Short mmCIF file of C-alpha atoms in Angstrom, two decimals:
data_model
loop_
_atom_site.label_atom_id
_atom_site.label_comp_id
_atom_site.label_asym_id
_atom_site.label_seq_id
_atom_site.Cartn_x
_atom_site.Cartn_y
_atom_site.Cartn_z
CA MET F 1492 3.34 -40.91 6.12
CA LEU F 1493 4.11 -39.84 9.68
CA ALA F 1494 6.56 -42.70 9.99
CA GLN F 1495 8.29 -41.54 6.83
CA LEU F 1496 8.52 -37.98 8.13
CA LYS F 1497 10.19 -39.23 11.31
CA ASN F 1498 13.03 -40.57 9.19
CA ILE F 1499 13.95 -37.13 7.86
CA PRO F 1500 17.43 -36.15 9.11
CA VAL F 1501 17.37 -33.16 11.47
CA ARG F 1502 19.36 -30.92 9.14
CA ASP F 1503 17.10 -31.67 6.17
CA GLY F 1504 14.02 -31.25 8.36
CA VAL F 1505 15.16 -27.79 9.46
CA LYS F 1506 15.81 -26.80 5.87
CA ILE F 1507 12.36 -27.96 4.76
CA ALA F 1508 10.71 -26.14 7.67
CA LEU F 1509 12.57 -22.93 6.79
CA LEU F 1510 11.52 -23.11 3.14
CA PHE F 1511 7.84 -23.57 4.01
CA GLY F 1512 8.19 -20.96 6.75
CA LEU F 1513 9.58 -18.36 4.34
CA SER F 1514 6.80 -19.09 1.88
CA GLY F 1515 4.19 -18.72 4.61
CA TYR F 1516 5.77 -15.51 5.91
CA PHE F 1517 5.61 -13.80 2.52
CA LEU F 1518 2.03 -15.01 2.03
CA TRP F 1519 1.00 -13.76 5.48
CA ASN F 1520 2.42 -10.30 4.77
CA ILE F 1521 0.56 -10.14 1.48
CA LEU F 1522 -2.80 -11.24 2.91
CA THR F 1523 -2.56 -8.95 5.95
CA GLU F 1524 -1.44 -6.01 3.76
CA ASN F 1525 1.68 -5.62 5.89
CA LEU F 1526 3.79 -5.87 2.77
CA SER F 1527 3.34 -2.14 2.19
CA ASN F 1528 5.28 -1.53 5.42
CA TYR F 1529 8.40 -2.80 3.68
CA ILE F 1530 8.28 -2.16 -0.08
CA ASN F 1531 6.69 -0.06 -2.79
CA THR F 1532 3.36 -1.70 -3.60
CA ARG F 1533 4.17 -1.89 -7.31
CA PHE F 1534 6.74 -4.57 -6.48
CA GLY F 1535 4.19 -6.71 -4.66
CA TRP F 1536 4.19 -9.28 -7.47
CA LEU F 1537 7.75 -10.23 -6.52
CA SER F 1538 6.47 -11.41 -3.14
CA TRP F 1539 4.01 -13.72 -4.89
CA VAL F 1540 6.99 -15.12 -6.81
CA ALA F 1541 8.82 -15.65 -3.51
CA VAL F 1542 5.79 -17.48 -2.06
CA ALA F 1543 5.72 -19.84 -5.03
CA LEU F 1544 9.48 -20.43 -5.18
CA PHE F 1545 9.98 -21.15 -1.48
CA PHE F 1546 6.93 -23.42 -1.42
CA ALA F 1547 8.13 -25.30 -4.52
CA MET F 1548 11.60 -25.78 -3.01
CA GLY F 1549 10.04 -27.05 0.20
CA VAL F 1550 7.99 -29.60 -1.72
CA VAL F 1551 11.01 -30.67 -3.77
CA ASN F 1552 13.03 -31.34 -0.62
CA LEU F 1553 10.14 -33.10 1.13
CA LEU F 1554 9.01 -35.42 -1.69
CA PRO F 1555 11.94 -37.87 -1.50
CA TYR F 1556 11.01 -38.76 2.08
CA LEU F 1557 7.39 -39.41 1.14
CA ARG F 1558 8.28 -42.02 -1.44
CA LYS F 1559 8.54 -45.74 -0.84
CA LYS F 1560 11.64 -46.98 0.92
CA SER F 1561 12.81 -48.66 -2.27
CA ASP F 1562 13.03 -45.28 -3.95
CA ALA F 1563 16.27 -43.35 -3.61
CA PRO F 1564 15.74 -40.22 -1.47
CA THR F 1565 17.11 -37.87 -4.12
CA PRO F 1566 15.07 -34.85 -5.23
CA PHE F 1567 14.46 -34.47 -8.96
CA ILE F 1568 15.54 -30.83 -8.62
CA GLN F 1569 18.57 -29.95 -6.51
CA THR F 1570 18.06 -26.86 -4.32
CA ASN F 1571 21.37 -26.84 -2.47
CA SER F 1572 22.67 -24.13 -4.78
CA VAL F 1573 19.81 -21.88 -3.59
CA MET F 1574 19.78 -22.83 0.05
CA PRO F 1575 22.61 -25.18 1.14
CA ASN F 1576 22.21 -27.57 4.06
CA GLY F 1577 24.92 -25.88 6.10
CA TRP F 1578 23.85 -24.80 9.58
CA SER F 1579 25.38 -21.34 9.16
CA VAL F 1580 23.40 -20.68 5.98
CA MET F 1581 20.16 -21.89 7.54
CA LEU F 1582 20.81 -19.72 10.60
CA ILE F 1583 21.19 -16.67 8.36
CA CYS F 1584 17.82 -17.50 6.78
CA ALA F 1585 16.19 -18.23 10.13
CA ILE F 1586 17.13 -14.94 11.83
CA PRO F 1587 15.12 -12.58 9.55
CA LEU F 1588 12.23 -15.07 9.53
CA ALA F 1589 12.18 -15.13 13.33
CA LEU F 1590 12.49 -11.35 13.65
CA GLY F 1591 9.79 -10.74 11.06
CA THR F 1592 7.46 -13.17 12.83
CA LEU F 1593 8.07 -12.08 16.43
CA ILE F 1594 8.37 -8.31 15.94
CA PRO F 1595 5.14 -6.68 14.70
CA SER F 1596 5.64 -4.70 11.51
CA LYS F 1597 4.62 -1.07 11.32
CA PRO F 1598 5.16 1.72 8.82
CA LEU F 1599 7.84 4.34 9.37
CA GLY F 1600 6.86 7.36 11.42
CA VAL F 1601 8.40 10.33 13.17
CA GLU F 1602 10.31 8.02 15.53
CA SER F 1603 12.22 6.69 12.52
CA LEU F 1604 13.71 10.08 11.67
CA THR F 1605 17.45 10.46 12.05
CA GLY F 1606 17.45 14.07 10.92
CA THR F 1607 14.78 16.44 9.71
CA LEU F 1608 12.18 16.49 6.95
CA ASN F 1609 13.23 17.47 3.45
CA THR F 1610 11.34 20.25 1.71
CA ASN F 1611 12.84 19.68 -1.73
CA VAL F 1612 12.27 16.84 -4.19
CA SER F 1613 13.71 16.29 -7.64
CA VAL F 1614 11.60 17.53 -10.55
CA SER F 1615 12.22 17.71 -14.27
CA LYS F 1616 10.91 19.90 -17.04
CA THR F 1617 8.56 17.07 -18.02
CA THR F 1618 6.97 16.88 -14.54
CA VAL F 1619 3.31 17.84 -14.66
CA ILE F 1620 0.97 18.24 -11.68
CA THR F 1621 -2.60 17.59 -12.85
CA ARG F 1622 -4.26 16.59 -9.58
CA ASP F 1623 -6.83 18.96 -8.10
CA PRO F 1624 -5.21 21.19 -5.41
CA LEU F 1625 -7.49 19.89 -2.66
CA LYS F 1626 -6.54 16.31 -3.54
CA ARG F 1627 -2.78 16.83 -3.72
CA ASN F 1628 -0.56 15.09 -1.19
CA ILE F 1629 2.71 16.41 0.25
CA LEU F 1630 4.77 15.05 -2.63
CA ASP F 1631 2.48 16.73 -5.18
CA TRP F 1632 2.88 20.09 -3.47
CA LEU F 1633 6.65 19.81 -3.16
CA ARG F 1634 6.86 19.06 -6.87
CA ALA F 1635 4.59 22.00 -7.66
CA PHE F 1636 6.79 24.31 -5.56
CA GLY F 1637 9.90 23.01 -7.29
CA LEU F 1638 8.45 23.75 -10.74
CA GLU F 1639 7.52 27.32 -9.92
CA ALA F 1640 10.24 29.98 -9.55
CA ASP F 1641 7.80 32.62 -8.33
CA LYS F 1642 6.52 31.18 -5.07
CA THR F 1643 4.09 34.09 -4.57
CA ARG F 1644 1.83 32.38 -7.10
CA PHE F 1645 0.79 30.06 -4.27
CA ASN F 1646 -0.46 32.85 -2.03
CA GLY F 1647 -4.07 32.16 -1.13
CA VAL F 1648 -4.15 28.71 -2.77
CA GLU F 1649 -6.26 26.32 -0.70
CA ALA F 1650 -4.87 22.89 0.17
CA GLU F 1651 -5.63 19.82 2.23
CA PHE F 1652 -3.19 17.01 2.99
CA SER F 1653 -2.31 14.57 5.74
CA GLY F 1654 0.79 13.29 7.51
CA PHE F 1655 2.48 13.12 10.90
CA ILE F 1656 3.41 16.14 13.00
CA TYR F 1657 7.10 16.99 13.24
CA ARG F 1658 8.44 19.71 15.53
CA ASN F 1659 11.85 21.28 15.97
CA PRO F 1660 13.07 23.64 18.72
CA GLU F 1661 14.04 26.10 15.99
CA PHE F 1662 10.43 26.48 14.86
CA THR F 1663 8.46 29.50 16.01
CA GLU F 1664 5.35 29.21 18.17
CA GLY F 1665 2.50 27.57 16.26
CA GLN F 1666 4.82 26.33 13.54
CA PHE F 1667 5.34 22.65 12.74
CA MET F 1668 5.71 20.37 9.74
CA VAL F 1669 3.44 17.67 8.38
CA GLY F 1670 5.50 14.84 6.97
CA ARG F 1671 5.38 11.58 5.07
CA PHE F 1672 7.94 9.05 3.83
CA ILE F 1673 8.55 8.65 0.09
CA VAL F 1674 9.44 5.07 -0.84
CA SER F 1675 10.85 4.40 -4.30
CA CYS F 1676 11.73 0.72 -3.87
CA CYS F 1677 11.69 -0.26 -0.20
CA THR F 1678 11.99 1.34 3.23
CA ALA F 1679 15.79 1.21 2.95
CA ASP F 1680 15.58 4.15 0.52
CA ALA F 1681 12.75 5.96 2.33
CA ASP F 1682 13.02 9.75 2.11
CA PRO F 1683 11.23 11.81 4.79
CA VAL F 1684 9.61 14.94 3.35
CA GLY F 1685 7.27 17.54 4.75
CA LEU F 1686 5.52 20.88 4.41
CA PRO F 1687 5.62 23.76 6.90
CA VAL F 1688 2.32 24.52 8.61
CA TYR F 1689 1.21 27.22 11.02
CA SER F 1690 -1.62 26.70 13.48
CA LEU F 1691 -1.87 27.54 17.16
CA ALA F 1692 -4.74 25.03 17.37
CA ALA F 1693 -2.26 22.16 16.97
CA GLU F 1694 -0.07 23.12 19.94
CA ASP F 1695 -1.66 20.45 22.15
CA LEU F 1696 -1.13 17.65 19.62
CA ALA F 1697 1.85 15.40 20.24
CA GLU F 1698 4.70 15.03 17.79
CA GLY F 1699 4.06 12.01 15.62
CA GLN F 1700 0.28 12.43 15.73
CA TRP F 1701 -1.26 11.95 12.30
CA VAL F 1702 -3.41 14.85 11.16
CA THR F 1703 -5.27 16.19 8.17
CA VAL F 1704 -4.70 19.92 7.73
CA ARG F 1705 -6.65 22.32 5.57
CA GLY F 1706 -6.04 25.98 4.90
CA LYS F 1707 -4.38 28.40 2.51
CA PHE F 1708 -0.75 28.96 1.61
CA THR F 1709 1.05 32.17 2.48
CA VAL F 1710 4.58 32.65 1.20
CA GLY F 1711 7.03 33.32 4.02
CA GLU F 1712 10.48 32.54 5.35
CA PHE F 1713 11.17 29.03 6.52
CA ARG F 1714 14.64 27.61 7.15
CA ASP F 1715 16.26 30.67 5.61
CA SER F 1716 14.37 30.34 2.35
CA ILE F 1717 11.16 31.72 0.90
CA THR F 1718 8.51 29.02 0.60
CA PRO F 1719 4.72 28.58 0.86
CA ILE F 1720 3.57 27.91 4.44
CA LEU F 1721 0.11 26.49 5.02
CA GLN F 1722 -1.96 28.64 7.35
CA ALA F 1723 -4.10 25.81 8.67
CA GLU F 1724 -7.71 26.67 9.43
CA ILE F 1725 -8.63 23.08 10.33
CA VAL F 1726 -6.34 20.50 11.98
CA THR F 1727 -8.02 17.12 12.40
CA PRO F 1728 -6.28 14.23 14.25
CA ILE F 1729 -6.55 10.95 12.33
CA GLU F 1730 -5.33 7.37 12.62
CA GLN F 1731 -2.20 6.48 10.70
CA PRO F 1732 -3.26 5.08 7.31
CA LYS F 1733 -2.64 1.41 6.63
CA ASN F 1734 -0.50 2.38 3.68
CA SER F 1735 1.10 5.64 4.75
CA TYR F 1736 3.92 5.97 2.22
CA LEU F 1737 4.01 8.14 -0.88
CA TYR F 1738 5.38 6.74 -4.13
CA PRO F 1739 7.20 8.80 -6.76
#
Protein backbone atom coordinates (compact mmCIF):
# COMPACT_ATOMS: atom_id res chain seq x y z
CA MET A 1 0.00 0.00 0.00
CA LEU A 2 2.83 2.40 0.84
CA ALA A 3 4.31 1.81 -2.60
CA GLN A 4 0.97 2.67 -4.17
CA LEU A 5 0.71 5.87 -2.14
CA LYS A 6 4.15 6.94 -3.37
CA ASN A 7 2.80 6.93 -6.90
CA ILE A 8 0.19 9.60 -6.15
CA PRO A 9 0.99 12.77 -8.13
CA VAL A 10 1.93 15.72 -5.91
CA ARG A 11 -1.09 17.80 -6.91
CA ASP A 12 -3.52 14.96 -6.21
CA GLY A 13 -1.73 14.17 -2.95
CA VAL A 14 -2.11 17.77 -1.76
CA LYS A 15 -5.79 17.73 -2.65
CA ILE A 16 -6.38 14.48 -0.75
CA ALA A 17 -4.48 15.81 2.28
CA LEU A 18 -6.57 19.00 2.26
CA LEU A 19 -9.84 17.07 2.11
CA PHE A 20 -8.91 14.86 5.06
CA GLY A 21 -7.46 17.88 6.85
CA LEU A 22 -10.70 19.86 6.51
CA SER A 23 -12.68 16.88 7.76
CA GLY A 24 -10.38 16.51 10.74
CA TYR A 25 -10.47 20.24 11.49
CA PHE A 26 -14.26 20.32 11.69
CA LEU A 27 -14.26 17.16 13.83
CA TRP A 28 -11.64 18.60 16.18
CA ASN A 29 -13.67 21.78 16.70
CA ILE A 30 -16.77 19.74 17.47
CA LEU A 31 -15.06 17.42 19.96
CA THR A 32 -13.20 20.24 21.74
CA GLU A 33 -16.39 22.37 21.86
CA ASN A 34 -14.56 25.18 20.06
CA LEU A 35 -17.28 25.23 17.45
CA SER A 36 -19.33 27.55 19.66
CA ASN A 37 -16.60 30.19 19.21
CA TYR A 38 -17.63 30.51 15.58
CA ILE A 39 -21.33 29.71 15.09
CA ASN A 40 -24.68 29.46 16.81
CA THR A 41 -24.80 26.03 18.44
CA ARG A 42 -28.10 25.17 16.76
CA PHE A 43 -26.22 24.96 13.46
CA GLY A 44 -23.72 22.45 14.83
CA TRP A 45 -25.25 19.64 12.77
CA LEU A 46 -23.94 21.33 9.62
CA SER A 47 -20.40 20.79 10.86
CA TRP A 48 -21.09 17.06 11.19
CA VAL A 49 -22.24 17.15 7.57
CA ALA A 50 -18.98 18.89 6.62
CA VAL A 51 -16.95 16.22 8.45
CA ALA A 52 -18.71 13.47 6.52
CA LEU A 53 -18.55 15.19 3.12
CA PHE A 54 -14.88 16.14 3.26
CA PHE A 55 -13.94 12.68 4.53
CA ALA A 56 -15.99 11.00 1.79
CA MET A 57 -14.37 13.16 -0.90
CA GLY A 58 -10.94 12.33 0.49
CA VAL A 59 -11.69 8.62 0.32
CA VAL A 60 -13.09 8.94 -3.21
CA ASN A 61 -9.92 10.63 -4.42
CA LEU A 62 -7.64 8.20 -2.59
CA LEU A 63 -9.29 4.90 -3.60
CA PRO A 64 -8.08 4.86 -7.23
CA TYR A 65 -4.46 4.81 -6.07
CA LEU A 66 -5.11 1.90 -3.71
CA ARG A 67 -6.40 -0.35 -6.47
CA LYS A 68 -4.33 -2.77 -8.51
CA LYS A 69 -2.17 -1.31 -11.24
CA SER A 70 -4.39 -2.90 -13.87
CA ASP A 71 -7.30 -0.79 -12.66
CA ALA A 72 -7.73 2.65 -14.18
CA PRO A 73 -7.05 5.36 -11.55
CA THR A 74 -10.41 7.05 -12.07
CA PRO A 75 -12.68 7.74 -9.09
CA PHE A 76 -16.25 6.47 -9.31
CA ILE A 77 -17.40 9.92 -8.17
CA GLN A 78 -15.78 13.02 -9.63
CA THR A 79 -15.05 15.73 -7.03
CA ASN A 80 -13.32 18.28 -9.24
CA SER A 81 -16.52 20.31 -9.42
CA VAL A 82 -16.38 20.69 -5.61
CA MET A 83 -12.66 21.13 -5.19
CA PRO A 84 -10.68 21.40 -8.47
CA ASN A 85 -7.05 20.33 -8.69
CA GLY A 86 -5.83 23.83 -9.48
CA TRP A 87 -3.11 25.13 -7.17
CA SER A 88 -4.87 28.46 -6.68
CA VAL A 89 -8.07 26.77 -5.51
CA MET A 90 -6.20 24.47 -3.15
CA LEU A 91 -4.28 27.44 -1.76
CA ILE A 92 -7.55 29.22 -1.00
CA CYS A 93 -8.71 26.11 0.90
CA ALA A 94 -5.37 25.69 2.65
CA ILE A 95 -5.14 29.23 4.06
CA PRO A 96 -8.20 29.07 6.39
CA LEU A 97 -7.25 25.52 7.40
CA ALA A 98 -3.76 26.67 8.35
CA LEU A 99 -4.99 29.77 10.19
CA GLY A 100 -7.65 27.80 12.05
CA THR A 101 -5.07 25.19 13.09
CA LEU A 102 -2.22 27.52 14.07
CA ILE A 103 -4.19 30.34 15.71
CA PRO A 104 -6.03 29.26 18.88
CA SER A 105 -9.74 29.99 18.74
CA LYS A 106 -11.40 32.03 21.45
CA PRO A 107 -14.81 33.63 21.88
CA LEU A 108 -15.34 37.32 21.24
CA GLY A 109 -14.69 39.64 24.15
CA VAL A 110 -14.28 43.32 24.92
CA GLU A 111 -11.16 43.48 22.72
CA SER A 112 -13.35 42.65 19.72
CA LEU A 113 -15.49 45.77 20.11
CA THR A 114 -15.24 48.37 17.37
CA GLY A 115 -17.73 50.69 19.02
CA THR A 116 -19.84 50.50 22.14
CA LEU A 117 -22.42 48.12 23.59
CA ASN A 118 -26.00 48.34 22.39
CA THR A 119 -28.74 48.73 24.97
CA ASN A 120 -31.64 48.08 22.59
CA VAL A 121 -32.74 44.84 20.94
CA SER A 122 -35.66 44.17 18.63
CA VAL A 123 -38.84 42.92 20.27
CA SER A 124 -42.31 42.22 18.94
CA LYS A 125 -45.74 42.18 20.48
CA THR A 126 -45.52 38.39 20.64
CA THR A 127 -42.29 38.44 22.68
CA VAL A 128 -42.83 36.96 26.13
CA ILE A 129 -40.30 36.85 28.98
CA THR A 130 -41.16 33.89 31.23
CA ARG A 131 -37.78 33.22 32.85
CA ASP A 132 -37.42 33.95 36.56
CA PRO A 133 -35.85 37.43 37.11
CA LEU A 134 -32.84 36.01 38.94
CA LYS A 135 -32.18 33.62 36.04
CA ARG A 136 -32.51 36.15 33.24
CA ASN A 137 -29.46 36.98 31.14
CA ILE A 138 -28.63 40.34 29.55
CA LEU A 139 -30.69 39.62 26.44
CA ASP A 140 -33.73 38.70 28.56
CA TRP A 141 -33.53 41.99 30.45
CA LEU A 142 -33.08 44.09 27.32
CA ARG A 143 -36.16 42.46 25.83
CA ALA A 144 -38.10 43.06 29.04
CA PHE A 145 -37.10 46.74 29.01
CA GLY A 146 -38.11 47.04 25.37
CA LEU A 147 -41.58 45.63 26.09
CA GLU A 148 -42.29 48.01 28.94
CA ALA A 149 -43.00 51.69 28.25
CA ASP A 150 -42.99 52.62 31.93
CA LYS A 151 -39.44 51.84 33.01
CA THR A 152 -40.20 52.74 36.65
CA ARG A 153 -41.84 49.33 36.94
CA PHE A 154 -38.33 47.91 37.24
CA ASN A 155 -37.43 49.97 40.30
CA GLY A 156 -36.37 47.62 43.08
CA VAL A 157 -36.48 44.49 40.90
CA GLU A 158 -33.64 42.13 41.85
CA ALA A 159 -31.44 40.69 39.12
CA GLU A 160 -28.32 38.62 38.61
CA PHE A 161 -26.45 38.21 35.33
CA SER A 162 -22.93 37.80 34.00
CA GLY A 163 -20.76 39.24 31.25
CA PHE A 164 -17.57 41.19 30.63
CA ILE A 165 -16.86 44.65 32.01
CA TYR A 166 -16.94 47.53 29.53
CA ARG A 167 -15.93 51.07 30.45
CA ASN A 168 -16.12 54.38 28.64
CA PRO A 169 -14.55 57.74 29.59
CA GLU A 170 -18.03 59.25 29.44
CA PHE A 171 -19.27 57.06 32.28
CA THR A 172 -19.47 58.52 35.77
CA GLU A 173 -17.42 57.17 38.67
CA GLY A 174 -18.54 53.66 39.62
CA GLN A 175 -20.49 53.23 36.41
CA PHE A 176 -19.72 50.54 33.84
CA MET A 177 -21.53 48.09 31.58
CA VAL A 178 -21.70 44.32 31.65
CA GLY A 179 -21.82 42.98 28.13
CA ARG A 180 -22.23 39.87 26.02
CA PHE A 181 -22.31 39.09 22.29
CA ILE A 182 -25.55 37.96 20.65
CA VAL A 183 -24.94 35.51 17.80
CA SER A 184 -27.81 34.73 15.45
CA CYS A 185 -25.92 32.65 12.88
CA CYS A 186 -22.16 33.08 13.30
CA THR A 187 -19.67 35.55 14.76
CA ALA A 188 -19.82 37.59 11.55
CA ASP A 189 -23.24 38.87 12.67
CA ALA A 190 -22.36 39.14 16.38
CA ASP A 191 -24.10 42.04 18.12
CA PRO A 192 -22.51 43.39 21.34
CA VAL A 193 -25.11 44.29 23.95
CA GLY A 194 -24.92 45.30 27.57
CA LEU A 195 -26.61 46.65 30.68
CA PRO A 196 -25.51 49.65 32.76
CA VAL A 197 -24.29 48.83 36.25
CA TYR A 198 -23.20 50.96 39.18
CA SER A 199 -20.78 49.70 41.81
CA LEU A 200 -17.76 51.36 43.38
CA ALA A 201 -16.59 47.89 44.41
CA ALA A 202 -15.75 47.08 40.78
CA GLU A 203 -13.40 50.03 40.26
CA ASP A 204 -10.32 47.82 40.67
CA LEU A 205 -11.49 45.24 38.12
CA ALA A 206 -9.97 45.52 34.66
CA GLU A 207 -12.02 46.13 31.56
CA GLY A 208 -12.78 42.81 29.93
CA GLN A 209 -12.91 40.94 33.24
CA TRP A 210 -15.87 38.57 33.38
CA VAL A 211 -18.11 39.10 36.38
CA THR A 212 -21.41 38.05 37.86
CA VAL A 213 -23.32 41.01 39.27
CA ARG A 214 -26.29 40.96 41.59
CA GLY A 215 -28.39 43.82 42.89
CA LYS A 216 -31.53 45.82 42.23
CA PHE A 217 -32.53 48.07 39.37
CA THR A 218 -33.02 51.80 39.84
CA VAL A 219 -34.33 53.81 36.92
CA GLY A 220 -32.00 56.66 35.98
CA GLU A 221 -30.42 58.53 33.11
CA PHE A 222 -27.91 56.70 30.97
CA ARG A 223 -26.72 57.88 27.56
CA ASP A 224 -29.34 60.62 27.50
CA SER A 225 -32.22 58.21 28.04
CA ILE A 226 -34.14 56.89 31.02
CA THR A 227 -33.35 53.24 31.65
CA PRO A 228 -32.99 50.77 34.55
CA ILE A 229 -29.47 50.75 36.01
CA LEU A 230 -28.40 47.84 38.20
CA GLN A 231 -27.17 48.97 41.60
CA ALA A 232 -24.84 46.04 42.16
CA GLU A 233 -24.54 44.81 45.73
CA ILE A 234 -22.28 41.89 44.77
CA VAL A 235 -19.69 41.84 41.97
CA THR A 236 -17.96 38.48 41.63
CA PRO A 237 -15.07 37.95 39.14
CA ILE A 238 -15.50 34.74 37.14
CA GLU A 239 -13.77 32.88 34.32
CA GLN A 240 -15.12 33.45 30.83
CA PRO A 241 -17.66 30.69 30.11
CA LYS A 242 -16.78 28.11 27.49
CA ASN A 243 -19.85 29.13 25.54
CA SER A 244 -20.17 32.84 26.24
CA TYR A 245 -22.58 33.93 23.51
CA LEU A 246 -26.29 34.60 23.82
CA TYR A 247 -28.67 33.31 21.16
CA PRO A 248 -31.89 35.07 20.13
